[in-house]
Coordinates of C-alpha atoms and ligand atoms in Angstrom, one line a residue:
X1 CA -269.3 13.7 -109.0
X2 CA -271.9 11.0 -108.8
X3 CA -274.8 12.4 -106.9
X4 CA -275.5 9.0 -105.1
X5 CA -271.9 7.8 -104.7
X6 CA -268.3 8.7 -105.2
X7 CA -266.4 10.1 -108.1
X8 CA -266.6 10.0 -111.8
X9 CA -269.7 7.9 -112.8
X10 CA -267.7 6.5 -115.7
X11 CA -265.5 4.7 -113.2
X12 CA -268.4 2.9 -111.4
X13 CA -267.9 -0.8 -111.6
X14 CA -270.2 -3.7 -110.6
X15 CA -268.6 -6.3 -108.3
X16 CA -267.6 -9.4 -110.2
X17 CA -269.9 -12.4 -109.6
X18 CA -267.0 -14.2 -107.9
X19 CA -266.5 -11.5 -105.3
X20 CA -270.3 -11.3 -104.7
X21 CA -270.3 -15.0 -104.1
X22 CA -267.3 -14.7 -101.7
X23 CA -269.1 -11.9 -99.8
X24 CA -272.2 -14.1 -99.5
X25 CA -270.2 -17.1 -98.2
X26 CA -268.0 -15.2 -95.8
X27 CA -270.4 -12.5 -94.5
X28 CA -273.9 -13.5 -95.6
X29 CA -274.2 -10.5 -97.9
X30 CA -277.3 -10.6 -100.1
X31 CA -278.4 -8.2 -102.9
X32 CA -280.6 -5.4 -101.5
X33 CA -284.4 -5.9 -101.9
X34 CA -285.1 -2.5 -103.4
X35 CA -283.2 -0.8 -106.2
X36 CA -281.6 2.6 -105.4
X37 CA -283.7 5.8 -106.1
X38 CA -283.2 7.8 -109.3
X39 CA -282.3 11.4 -109.0
X40 CA -285.8 12.4 -110.1
X41 CA -287.4 10.4 -107.4
X42 CA -285.5 11.8 -104.5
X43 CA -287.9 13.4 -102.0
X44 CA -286.7 16.9 -101.2
X45 CA -287.4 19.1 -98.2
X46 CA -290.1 21.6 -99.1
X47 CA -288.7 25.0 -100.0
X48 CA -289.3 27.5 -97.3
X49 CA -287.4 30.5 -98.6
X50 CA -289.7 33.2 -100.0
X51 CA -289.3 34.3 -103.6
X52 CA -288.3 37.8 -102.4
X53 CA -285.5 36.2 -100.3
X54 CA -284.3 34.3 -103.4
X55 CA -284.4 37.6 -105.4
X56 CA -282.4 39.3 -102.6
X57 CA -279.7 36.6 -102.8
X58 CA -279.6 37.0 -106.6
X59 CA -279.2 40.8 -106.3
X60 CA -275.9 40.1 -104.4
X61 CA -274.3 37.5 -106.6
X62 CA -276.3 37.6 -109.9
X63 CA -279.3 35.4 -110.8
X64 CA -277.2 32.9 -112.7
X65 CA -275.3 32.1 -109.5
X66 CA -278.4 31.2 -107.5
X67 CA -279.5 27.6 -108.3
X68 CA -282.9 26.3 -107.2
X69 CA -283.3 23.3 -109.5
X70 CA -284.1 19.9 -107.9
X71 CA -280.8 18.5 -109.3
X72 CA -278.7 21.3 -107.8
X73 CA -280.4 20.8 -104.5
X74 CA -279.9 17.0 -104.6
X75 CA -276.2 17.4 -105.5
X76 CA -275.7 19.6 -102.4
X77 CA -277.5 17.4 -100.0
X78 CA -275.2 16.2 -97.2
X79 CA -271.8 14.7 -97.8
X80 CA -270.3 11.3 -98.7
X81 CA -270.3 9.2 -95.6
X82 CA -271.9 5.7 -96.0
X83 CA -275.0 6.8 -94.0
X84 CA -275.2 9.8 -96.4
X85 CA -275.1 7.5 -99.4
X86 CA -277.6 5.1 -97.9
X87 CA -280.1 8.0 -97.2
X88 CA -279.8 9.5 -100.7
X89 CA -279.9 6.1 -102.4
X90 CA -283.1 5.5 -100.5
X91 CA -284.5 8.7 -101.9
X92 CA -284.3 10.7 -98.7
X93 CA -283.5 14.3 -99.6
X94 CA -284.8 15.9 -96.4
X95 CA -281.6 17.7 -95.7
X96 CA -281.5 19.5 -99.1
X97 CA -280.9 23.2 -99.1
X98 CA -283.6 25.5 -100.5
X99 CA -281.1 27.1 -102.9
X100 CA -277.4 26.9 -103.8
X101 CA -275.6 30.2 -104.0
X102 CA -272.2 30.7 -105.6
X103 CA -270.5 33.8 -104.4
X104 CA -267.6 35.2 -106.5
X105 CA -265.4 36.7 -103.8
X106 CA -264.9 37.6 -100.1
X107 CA -267.1 40.7 -100.3
X108 CA -270.0 38.8 -101.8
X109 CA -269.7 36.2 -99.0
X110 CA -269.7 39.0 -96.4
X111 CA -272.8 40.6 -98.0
X112 CA -274.5 37.2 -98.2
X113 CA -273.9 36.5 -94.5
X114 CA -275.3 39.9 -93.5
X115 CA -278.4 39.3 -95.6
X116 CA -278.9 35.8 -94.2
X117 CA -278.4 37.0 -90.6
X118 CA -281.0 39.7 -91.1
X119 CA -283.4 37.1 -92.8
X120 CA -282.6 34.2 -90.4
X121 CA -281.5 32.0 -93.3
X122 CA -279.2 29.1 -92.3
X123 CA -276.0 29.0 -94.3
X124 CA -274.0 25.8 -95.1
X125 CA -270.5 26.5 -96.5
X126 CA -269.8 23.8 -99.2
X127 CA -266.4 23.0 -100.6
X128 CA -266.0 19.6 -102.3
X129 CA -269.0 18.1 -100.4
X130 CA -266.9 15.2 -99.2
X131 CA -267.6 15.5 -95.5
X132 CA -268.0 12.1 -93.8
X133 CA -269.3 13.4 -90.5
X134 CA -272.5 15.1 -91.3
X135 CA -270.8 18.5 -91.7
X136 CA -273.2 19.6 -94.5
X137 CA -276.5 18.8 -93.0
X138 CA -277.7 22.0 -91.3
X139 CA -280.7 22.0 -88.9
X140 CA -283.7 24.0 -90.3
X141 CA -285.3 24.6 -86.9
X142 CA -285.8 28.3 -86.2
X143 CA -284.7 29.4 -89.7
X144 CA -286.7 30.8 -92.6
X145 CA -284.7 28.5 -95.0
X146 CA -281.4 26.9 -95.8
X147 CA -278.9 28.2 -98.3
X148 CA -275.8 26.2 -99.5
X149 CA -272.9 28.5 -100.1
X150 CA -271.0 26.6 -102.8
X151 CA -267.5 28.1 -102.9
X152 CA -266.4 26.6 -106.3
X153 CA -266.2 30.0 -108.0
X154 CA -263.5 31.0 -105.5
X155 CA -260.9 29.0 -107.4
X156 CA -257.8 31.1 -107.9
X157 CA -254.2 30.8 -106.9
X158 CA -253.8 34.4 -105.9
X159 CA -250.1 34.7 -105.1
X160 CA -246.9 32.7 -104.8
X161 CA -244.2 34.0 -102.5
X162 CA -241.1 31.8 -103.2
X163 CA -239.1 33.7 -100.6
X164 CA -241.3 32.7 -97.8
X165 CA -242.5 29.6 -99.6
X166 CA -246.2 30.6 -99.1
X167 CA -248.9 30.3 -101.7
X168 CA -252.2 32.3 -101.3
X169 CA -255.3 30.5 -102.5
X170 CA -259.0 31.0 -102.6
X171 CA -260.9 28.3 -100.7
X172 CA -262.8 26.6 -103.5
X173 CA -259.7 25.2 -105.3
X174 CA -259.8 21.4 -105.5
X175 CA -256.7 19.5 -104.4
X176 CA -255.7 18.3 -107.9
X177 CA -256.0 21.8 -109.3
X178 CA -254.0 23.2 -106.4
X179 CA -251.2 20.7 -107.2
X180 CA -251.4 21.6 -110.9
X181 CA -251.2 25.3 -110.3
X182 CA -248.3 24.9 -107.9
X183 CA -246.4 22.5 -110.1
X184 CA -246.1 25.3 -112.7
X185 CA -243.9 27.0 -110.0
X186 CA -242.0 23.8 -109.2
X187 CA -244.0 23.6 -105.9
X188 CA -246.3 21.2 -104.1
X189 CA -248.5 21.2 -101.0
X190 CA -248.0 17.5 -100.5
X191 CA -251.6 17.0 -99.2
X192 CA -253.0 13.8 -100.6
X193 CA -256.0 12.5 -98.6
X194 CA -258.1 9.7 -100.1
X195 CA -260.7 12.4 -101.1
X196 CA -258.0 14.2 -103.1
X197 CA -259.9 14.2 -106.4
X198 CA -262.8 16.3 -105.1
X199 CA -262.1 18.0 -101.8
X200 CA -261.1 21.7 -101.6
X201 CA -258.5 23.7 -99.7
X202 CA -261.1 25.5 -97.7
X203 CA -262.7 22.2 -96.7
X204 CA -259.3 20.8 -95.6
X205 CA -258.7 23.7 -93.3
X206 CA -262.3 23.8 -92.0
X207 CA -262.2 20.0 -91.2
X208 CA -258.5 19.7 -90.1
X209 CA -257.7 17.2 -92.8
X210 CA -254.7 14.9 -92.9
X211 CA -253.2 13.4 -96.1
X212 CA -251.5 10.1 -96.8
X213 CA -248.1 11.8 -96.8
X214 CA -248.6 13.5 -93.5
X215 CA -245.3 12.0 -92.1
X216 CA -243.4 14.1 -94.6
X217 CA -245.5 17.1 -95.3
X218 CA -247.5 17.4 -92.1
X219 CA -251.3 17.6 -91.6
X220 CA -253.2 20.3 -93.5
X221 CA -253.4 22.5 -90.3
X222 CA -249.6 22.4 -90.2
X223 CA -249.6 24.0 -93.7
X224 CA -251.8 27.0 -92.8
X225 CA -249.8 30.1 -92.4
X226 CA -252.7 32.5 -92.6
X227 CA -256.5 32.7 -93.1
X228 CA -259.0 35.2 -94.2
X229 CA -262.5 34.5 -92.7
X230 CA -265.8 36.2 -93.4
X231 CA -268.1 36.0 -90.4
X232 CA -271.6 37.6 -89.9
X233 CA -269.8 40.0 -87.4
X234 CA -267.0 41.0 -89.7
X235 CA -263.7 39.8 -91.2
X236 CA -260.9 38.0 -89.5
X237 CA -257.4 38.2 -91.0
X238 CA -255.1 35.8 -89.1
X239 CA -251.5 34.9 -89.3
X240 CA -248.7 37.4 -89.9
X241 CA -245.6 35.4 -88.8
X242 CA -244.7 31.7 -88.8
X243 CA -244.9 31.6 -85.0
X244 CA -246.0 34.3 -82.6
X245 CA -246.2 34.9 -78.9
X246 CA -249.0 37.5 -79.3
X247 CA -251.6 35.6 -77.3
X248 CA -253.5 32.5 -78.2
X249 CA -253.3 31.6 -81.9
X250 CA -256.7 32.4 -83.3
X251 CA -255.9 30.5 -86.5
X252 CA -256.4 27.4 -84.4
X253 CA -259.9 28.5 -83.6
X254 CA -260.8 28.6 -87.3
X255 CA -259.0 25.4 -88.2
X256 CA -261.6 22.6 -87.5
X257 CA -264.4 25.1 -87.1
X258 CA -266.4 23.4 -90.0
X259 CA -268.2 26.5 -91.2
X260 CA -269.7 27.2 -87.8
X261 CA -267.6 30.3 -87.0
X262 CA -267.2 31.8 -90.5
X263 CA -266.4 31.2 -94.2
X264 CA -262.8 30.8 -95.0
X265 CA -262.3 33.0 -98.1
X266 CA -258.5 33.0 -98.3
X267 CA -255.7 30.7 -97.3
X268 CA -252.0 31.3 -97.1
X269 CA -250.3 27.9 -97.3
X270 CA -246.8 26.7 -96.7
X271 CA -245.5 25.0 -99.8
X272 CA -242.6 22.8 -100.6
X273 CA -240.4 22.2 -103.7
X274 CA -241.7 19.4 -106.0
X275 CA -239.8 16.3 -105.0
X276 CA -237.1 15.4 -107.5
X277 CA -237.4 11.7 -106.6
X278 CA -240.2 9.5 -105.2
X279 CA -239.9 5.9 -104.1
X280 CA -242.5 3.6 -102.4
X281 CA -241.8 0.1 -101.1
X282 CA -243.3 -2.6 -98.9
X283 CA -242.1 -4.4 -95.7
X284 CA -243.5 -7.3 -93.9
X285 CA -243.6 -7.1 -90.1
X286 CA -244.5 -10.2 -88.0
X287 CA -247.7 -8.6 -86.4
X288 CA -249.6 -5.4 -85.7
X289 CA -247.9 -4.7 -82.4
X290 CA -244.5 -5.3 -83.8
X291 CA -245.3 -3.1 -86.7
X292 CA -246.6 -0.3 -84.4
X293 CA -243.3 -0.6 -82.4
X294 CA -241.3 -0.1 -85.7
X295 CA -243.4 2.9 -86.7
X296 CA -242.9 4.4 -83.2
X297 CA -239.2 3.9 -83.5
X298 CA -239.1 5.8 -86.8
X299 CA -241.4 8.5 -85.5
X300 CA -239.4 9.0 -82.3
X301 CA -235.8 8.4 -83.4
X302 CA -236.1 8.9 -87.2
X303 CA -235.6 8.9 -90.0
X304 CA -239.2 9.5 -90.8
X305 CA -240.3 8.5 -94.4
X306 CA -242.7 10.8 -96.2
X307 CA -245.4 8.1 -96.3
X308 CA -245.5 5.5 -93.5
X309 CA -248.4 3.2 -93.0
X310 CA -249.0 -0.2 -91.3
X311 CA -252.0 -2.5 -92.0
X312 CA -253.1 -5.0 -89.4
X313 CA -253.3 -8.7 -90.2
X314 CA -256.8 -8.6 -91.6
X315 CA -256.3 -5.5 -93.8
X316 CA -253.0 -7.0 -95.0
X317 CA -254.8 -10.2 -96.0
X318 CA -257.8 -8.6 -97.6
X319 CA -256.1 -5.5 -99.1
X320 CA -253.4 -7.3 -101.0
X321 CA -254.1 -8.9 -104.4
X322 CA -251.3 -11.4 -103.7
X323 CA -251.2 -12.2 -100.0
X324 CA -248.6 -14.9 -100.7
X325 CA -246.3 -12.1 -101.7
X326 CA -245.9 -11.1 -98.1
X327 CA -245.2 -14.5 -96.6
X328 CA -247.5 -17.3 -97.7
X329 CA -250.1 -18.5 -95.1
X330 CA -248.5 -16.4 -92.4
X331 CA -249.4 -13.1 -93.9
X332 CA -248.0 -10.8 -91.2
X333 CA -248.5 -7.1 -91.5
X334 CA -247.7 -4.9 -94.5
X335 CA -245.8 -1.6 -94.0
X336 CA -245.7 0.9 -96.8
X337 CA -242.8 3.4 -96.7
X338 CA -242.5 6.2 -99.2
X339 CA -239.7 8.7 -99.7
X340 CA -240.0 11.9 -101.5
X341 CA -237.6 14.8 -102.0
X342 CA -233.9 15.0 -101.3
X343 CA -231.5 12.3 -100.1
X344 CA -234.0 9.5 -100.8
X345 CA -231.3 6.8 -100.9
X346 CA -229.8 7.9 -97.7
X347 CA -233.1 8.2 -95.8
X348 CA -234.3 4.9 -97.2
X349 CA -231.1 3.1 -96.1
X350 CA -231.4 4.5 -92.6
X351 CA -235.1 3.7 -92.2
X352 CA -234.6 0.3 -93.7
X353 CA -231.9 -0.5 -91.0
X354 CA -234.5 0.4 -88.3
X355 CA -237.2 -1.8 -89.9
X356 CA -234.8 -4.7 -90.4
X357 CA -233.6 -4.4 -86.8
X358 CA -237.2 -4.6 -85.5
X359 CA -238.1 -7.8 -87.4
X360 CA -239.0 -6.3 -90.8
X361 CA -238.5 -8.1 -94.0
X362 CA -238.2 -6.1 -97.2
X363 CA -240.7 -6.8 -100.0
X364 CA -239.3 -4.5 -102.7
X365 CA -241.0 -1.7 -104.5
X366 CA -243.9 -3.6 -106.0
X367 CA -246.3 -3.4 -103.0
X368 CA -245.4 0.3 -102.5
X369 CA -246.0 1.2 -106.1
X370 CA -249.2 -0.8 -106.2
X371 CA -250.4 1.0 -103.1
X372 CA -249.5 4.4 -104.7
X373 CA -251.3 3.5 -107.9
X374 CA -254.6 2.5 -106.1
X375 CA -254.5 5.0 -103.3
X376 CA -257.6 6.9 -104.5
X377 CA -259.7 4.0 -105.7
X378 CA -261.2 2.6 -102.4
X379 CA -264.2 5.0 -102.5
X380 CA -265.3 3.6 -105.8
X381 CA -265.2 0.1 -104.3
X382 CA -267.4 1.3 -101.5
X383 CA -270.2 2.1 -104.1
X384 CA -269.9 -1.3 -105.6
X385 CA -270.1 -3.0 -102.2
X386 CA -273.2 -1.0 -101.2
X387 CA -274.9 -1.9 -104.4
X388 CA -274.1 -5.6 -103.7
X389 CA -275.7 -5.4 -100.2
X390 CA -272.7 -4.9 -98.0
X391 CA -272.2 -2.0 -95.7
X392 CA -268.7 -0.6 -95.8
X393 CA -267.7 2.4 -93.7
X394 CA -264.6 3.8 -92.1
X395 CA -263.9 5.4 -88.7
X396 CA -260.8 6.8 -87.2
X397 CA -259.3 8.0 -84.0
X398 CA -255.9 8.7 -82.4
X399 CA -254.2 8.5 -79.0
X400 CA -250.8 8.4 -77.4
X401 CA -248.6 5.4 -78.1
X402 CA -249.0 3.9 -74.6
X403 CA -252.8 3.7 -75.1
X404 CA -252.8 2.4 -78.7
X405 CA -253.1 -1.3 -78.1
X406 CA -256.1 -0.8 -75.7
X407 CA -257.8 1.6 -78.2
X408 CA -257.3 -0.9 -81.0
X409 CA -258.9 -3.7 -79.1
X410 CA -261.7 -1.6 -77.8
X411 CA -262.9 -0.4 -81.2
X412 CA -262.6 -3.9 -82.7
X413 CA -264.6 -5.4 -79.8
X414 CA -267.3 -2.7 -80.1
X415 CA -267.7 -3.5 -83.8
X416 CA -267.7 -7.3 -83.3
X417 CA -270.2 -6.9 -80.4
X418 CA -272.5 -4.7 -82.4
X419 CA -272.4 -6.3 -85.9
X420 CA -271.9 -10.0 -85.1
X421 CA -269.3 -11.2 -87.6
X422 CA -268.2 -8.2 -89.7
X423 CA -264.8 -7.8 -91.3
X424 CA -262.9 -5.3 -89.3
X425 CA -259.6 -4.0 -90.7
X426 CA -257.3 -1.3 -89.4
X427 CA -254.2 0.7 -90.3
X428 CA -252.0 3.3 -88.9
X429 CA -251.2 6.0 -91.4
X430 CA -250.4 9.2 -89.4
X431 CA -247.6 9.0 -86.8
X432 CA -246.2 11.5 -84.4
X433 CA -243.4 11.3 -81.7
X434 CA -246.1 10.9 -79.0
X435 CA -248.8 8.8 -80.7
X436 CA -250.6 7.8 -83.9
X437 CA -254.0 7.5 -85.5
X438 CA -256.0 4.2 -86.0
X439 CA -258.2 4.0 -89.1
X440 CA -260.8 1.2 -89.2
X441 CA -262.6 -0.1 -92.2
X442 CA -265.7 -2.3 -91.5
X443 CA -267.5 -4.5 -93.9
X444 CA -270.7 -6.2 -92.9
X445 CA -273.9 -7.8 -94.5
X446 CA -276.8 -5.3 -94.5
X447 CA -279.8 -6.3 -92.3
X448 CA -283.3 -5.1 -93.0
X449 CA -282.5 -1.5 -91.8
X450 CA -278.8 -1.0 -92.7
X451 CA -278.8 2.7 -91.6
X452 CA -280.0 1.8 -88.1
X453 CA -277.7 -1.1 -88.0
X454 CA -274.6 1.1 -88.8
X455 CA -275.8 3.8 -86.4
X456 CA -275.8 1.3 -83.6
X457 CA -272.3 0.1 -84.5
X458 CA -271.0 3.6 -84.8
X459 CA -272.5 4.6 -81.4
X460 CA -270.8 1.6 -79.8
X461 CA -267.4 2.5 -81.5
X462 CA -267.7 6.1 -80.4
X463 CA -268.3 5.1 -76.8
X464 CA -265.4 2.6 -76.9
X465 CA -263.1 5.4 -78.3
X466 CA -264.0 7.8 -75.5
X467 CA -263.7 5.2 -72.8
X468 CA -260.4 4.0 -74.1
X469 CA -259.0 7.5 -74.1
X470 CA -258.9 8.2 -77.8
X471 CA -260.1 11.3 -79.6
X472 CA -263.4 11.1 -81.5
X473 CA -261.6 12.2 -84.7
X474 CA -258.0 12.4 -85.9
X475 CA -258.9 13.9 -89.3
X476 CA -262.5 13.5 -90.4
X477 CA -263.8 16.2 -88.0
X478 CA -266.9 16.5 -85.8
X479 CA -269.9 17.6 -88.0
X480 CA -273.2 16.4 -86.5
X481 CA -272.2 12.8 -86.2
X482 CA -269.5 13.3 -83.5
X483 CA -271.0 16.4 -81.8
X484 CA -272.1 14.6 -78.6
X485 CA -268.8 12.6 -78.3
X486 CA -266.9 15.8 -78.9
X487 CA -268.8 17.5 -76.0
X488 CA -267.8 14.6 -73.8
X489 CA -264.2 15.0 -75.0
X490 CA -263.9 18.8 -74.2
X491 CA -266.2 18.9 -71.2
X492 CA -268.7 21.5 -70.1
X493 CA -266.2 24.4 -69.9
X494 CA -264.8 23.6 -73.3
X495 CA -268.4 23.5 -74.7
X496 CA -269.2 26.9 -73.0
X497 CA -266.1 28.5 -74.6
X498 CA -267.1 27.2 -78.1
X499 CA -270.6 28.6 -77.6
X500 CA -269.3 32.0 -76.5
X501 CA -267.1 32.2 -79.6
X502 CA -270.0 31.2 -81.8
X503 CA -272.2 33.9 -80.1
X504 CA -269.5 36.6 -80.8
X505 CA -268.9 35.8 -84.5
X506 CA -272.3 34.5 -85.5
X507 CA -274.8 36.1 -83.0
X508 CA -277.9 34.9 -84.9
X509 CA -276.5 31.4 -85.2
X510 CA -277.0 31.1 -89.0
X511 CA -273.7 29.3 -89.8
X512 CA -274.1 25.6 -90.1
X513 CA -276.6 25.2 -87.3
X514 CA -276.4 21.8 -85.6
X515 CA -272.8 21.2 -86.8
X516 CA -269.8 21.1 -84.4
X517 CA -271.1 23.1 -81.5
X518 CA -272.7 20.9 -78.8
Ligands
LIG601 C1 -263.9 8.7 -99.8 C2 -263.4 9.7 -98.8 C3 -262.1 9.7 -98.4 C4 -261.7 10.6 -97.5 N1 -260.4 10.6 -97.1 C5 -259.9 11.5 -96.2 C6 -258.5 11.5 -95.9 O1 -257.7 10.7 -96.3 N2 -258.1 12.5 -95.0 C7 -259.0 13.4 -94.5 O2 -258.5 14.3 -93.8 N3 -260.3 13.4 -94.8 C8 -260.7 12.5 -95.7 N4 -262.1 12.5 -96.0 C9 -263.0 13.5 -95.4 C10 -263.1 14.8 -96.3 O3 -262.6 14.7 -97.6 C11 -262.3 15.9 -95.6 O4 -263.0 16.3 -94.4 C12 -262.1 17.2 -96.4 O5 -261.4 18.1 -95.6 C13 -263.4 17.9 -96.8 O6 -263.2 18.8 -97.8 P1 -264.3 19.4 -98.7 O7 -263.8 20.5 -99.6 O8 -265.0 18.3 -99.4 O9 -265.3 20.0 -97.6 P2 -266.9 19.9 -97.4 O10 -267.2 18.4 -97.3 O11 -267.5 20.6 -98.5 O12 -267.0 20.6 -96.0 C14 -266.5 20.1 -94.8 C15 -266.9 21.0 -93.7 O13 -266.2 22.2 -93.8 C16 -267.1 23.3 -94.0 N5 -266.5 24.1 -95.0 C17 -266.1 23.7 -96.3 N6 -265.5 24.8 -96.9 C18 -265.5 25.8 -96.0 C19 -264.9 27.1 -96.1 N7 -264.3 27.6 -97.1 N8 -265.1 27.9 -95.0 C20 -265.7 27.4 -93.9 N9 -266.2 26.2 -93.8 C21 -266.1 25.4 -94.8 C22 -268.4 22.6 -94.4 O14 -269.5 23.4 -94.1 C23 -268.4 21.3 -93.7 O15 -268.8 21.4 -92.4 C24 -262.6 11.6 -97.0 C25 -263.9 11.6 -97.4 C26 -264.3 10.7 -98.3 C27 -265.7 10.8 -98.8

């Protein structure tokens, strides 16, 4: 993974001069004044861990599994949001951990947590490092140092139970590897977020991730049948039946806990059979509200495709290589439908009848296949845009269907009000019987202080979301960035409950301080 951007450095591309000229003409984008920092020039936080503490960590996991090089520290600094990339590209490594520790199993994690609690060392669990909400930037205040707990050595598929259709994994398995391991058994998880190439199973559970095929396979939290969690106060082993009336479901307390309550060391995940057939296609709907009504009809009355997404007018126009393919000057809104698994033809025919009945016009398989082909490439484009002097960032929310138009307008207005004339695009890609998510992509010219510029815009959007009745996150999580808005969302009693749980499982507060808990 590129330390200052996304993905395989070999895939990094400069924007063609034509596109740079277009960005300049449309948005006033100019090349940044200063070149980005080199890895060697990143200014790291001073190491505050004592040598004896580093030796004690090494005694637990082996000296070769404790990394203290500058490069290891830089590579484990923060996550991959646009502000994270702006900070590291500006040479700001103040959130770097003192050391990166790679445990080899649940017991080593438990021993590490005990040691860190006794020594008051803050611990940041680290999966793929793709957090976009500040989930990996722990506060140092009150701690003798910060250790990043890199879970990449916990990378095994432990068991496959094809009777119950449950696979047991360690948390550090990256999504492509999980799919590869399951495919050998004819199985799939069906979890394909845009961060698929790098994110881990533990990170998906810890941040309540949702993938692009959530209509068919569900969100990641729907897939979690059981969890093993190491906490400074002991081990939690949760989930012994698909559903239970034995009190509140404590799995739900761990899902979304973002490393603040414990380290997920084992996951029992519901799996599905590999689909025999896959088909993706495109539809044109006359407008965003008409498109949303069509998605609602499919979500409420069925049949629900495996992939279902609707781009608004702006995203349709910008996102398509050939806007004329979906209706000439009057672009309308693109809907992508995907069908995987059994009875594809039958489900497709029934869903097509619903879309046609609500004003949809079929565009054939080309737009669907081209979406499927490019579905993981947008993060690479973000790097190219940043290098060219444009800020591009995403934010997401969800609400019930009745409130969706108001929420859409509120976020767009907040962005326009804060940034002047940015490009604001939106899509719906996760639908439920009662509501849906809204995912915004914003592109704007960078001013003299692009970080402060984005933070103002983000604050305005967060306030708009709360006021319009949306949730501060549908699938990115809370981290540090959404902590205050989350406190408003759950209120003082909700906050007090979270703090009480934290106190019980992590009495010295070493786990991801500053993240999640208001
Ligand atoms: C380009 C891009 C696209 C993205 N697209 C999507 C998307 O489509 N859908 C989506 O849901 N998200 C998306 N994300 C967000 C991110 O990928 C998810 O939040 C993902 O779940 C994080 O997984 P990770 O393994 O990288 O976790 P990390 O980023 O390493 O960690 C995330 C949080 O969980 C904690 N954590 C990690 N592992 C554990 C563990 N084993 N036990 C306890 N705590 C742990 C960390 O401390 C941190 O607070 C995207 C991010 C990027 C950069």
